[in-house]
């Protein structure tokens, strides 16, 4: 069931999608259930997002573009289903500052890129520009990722988890980019009640190194 505080973002999602058109997908996440965080989607055909799926890209984007002063990340790119997608995400917090959701915008840039390449073909070759990634800042990004770790493990008795269940949780976290953040191994180990070596061994198994 969707957090009631997130329902007010549904009209915002509809407005954004209607403003930018059919190539703009808007996804609303409720991070209380990270493995099934998607609670509302507009224009899901862009990347194939559906209600009941888990988050995918916004953790990675936050880690790459982390900013201590803002609760959003903007203008990252990824490829999905053969499309070039431009993505931005805003973190949603409750009155106490706890992360409760995210509003993600995914725009299919494929046609724009094709048009740009067509126009470029008539112009002198432009000087190549090197993209510079912003340095990862820990404060807001750490808060977001550690909140997600808490939410992923919130509904289970960690001491009672079997080895297979722990590995499944680790696999989910890894595919969502959580272990890219420094300190995440320690946080997961503490919450699972195991040592870091055990978490590393689970990660090796998940990644096919064992």
mmCIF file of C-alpha atoms in Angstrom, residues 13-15 28 43 46 52 56-57 74 83 88 112 114 116 119 142 149 158 166 184 199-200 206 208:
data_model
loop_
_atom_site.group_PDB
_atom_site.id
_atom_site.type_symbol
_atom_site.label_atom_id
_atom_site.label_comp_id
_atom_site.label_asym_id
_atom_site.label_seq_id
_atom_site.Cartn_x
_atom_site.Cartn_y
_atom_site.Cartn_z
ATOM 1 C CA UNK A 13 3.852 12.839 -12.257
ATOM 2 C CA UNK A 14 0.885 13.231 -14.619
ATOM 3 C CA UNK A 15 1.715 16.897 -15.248
ATOM 4 C CA UNK A 28 6.956 7.164 -8.369
ATOM 5 C CA UNK A 43 4.321 6.232 -20.052
ATOM 6 C CA UNK A 46 9.722 4.157 -22.428
ATOM 7 C CA UNK A 52 5.466 -3.634 -8.386
ATOM 8 C CA UNK A 56 16.993 0.475 -10.657
ATOM 9 C CA UNK A 57 18.948 3.577 -11.572
ATOM 10 C CA UNK A 74 19.775 15.328 -12.639
ATOM 11 C CA UNK A 83 17.202 3.470 -26.183
ATOM 12 C CA UNK A 88 16.632 12.608 -13.158
ATOM 13 C CA UNK A 112 16.769 13.753 -30.376
ATOM 14 C CA UNK A 114 19.364 11.010 -34.267
ATOM 15 C CA UNK A 116 21.357 16.031 -33.586
ATOM 16 C CA UNK A 119 22.298 18.239 -38.188
ATOM 17 C CA UNK A 142 24.867 8.044 2.413
ATOM 18 C CA UNK A 149 19.393 -0.790 3.296
ATOM 19 C CA UNK A 158 17.821 -10.947 10.024
ATOM 20 C CA UNK A 166 20.871 -13.455 2.833
ATOM 21 C CA UNK A 184 27.885 0.114 2.620
ATOM 22 C CA UNK A 199 29.315 -10.046 3.119
ATOM 23 C CA UNK A 200 32.297 -9.993 0.753
ATOM 24 C CA UNK A 206 26.544 -13.236 -6.408
ATOM 25 C CA UNK A 208 30.165 -15.314 -9.968
#
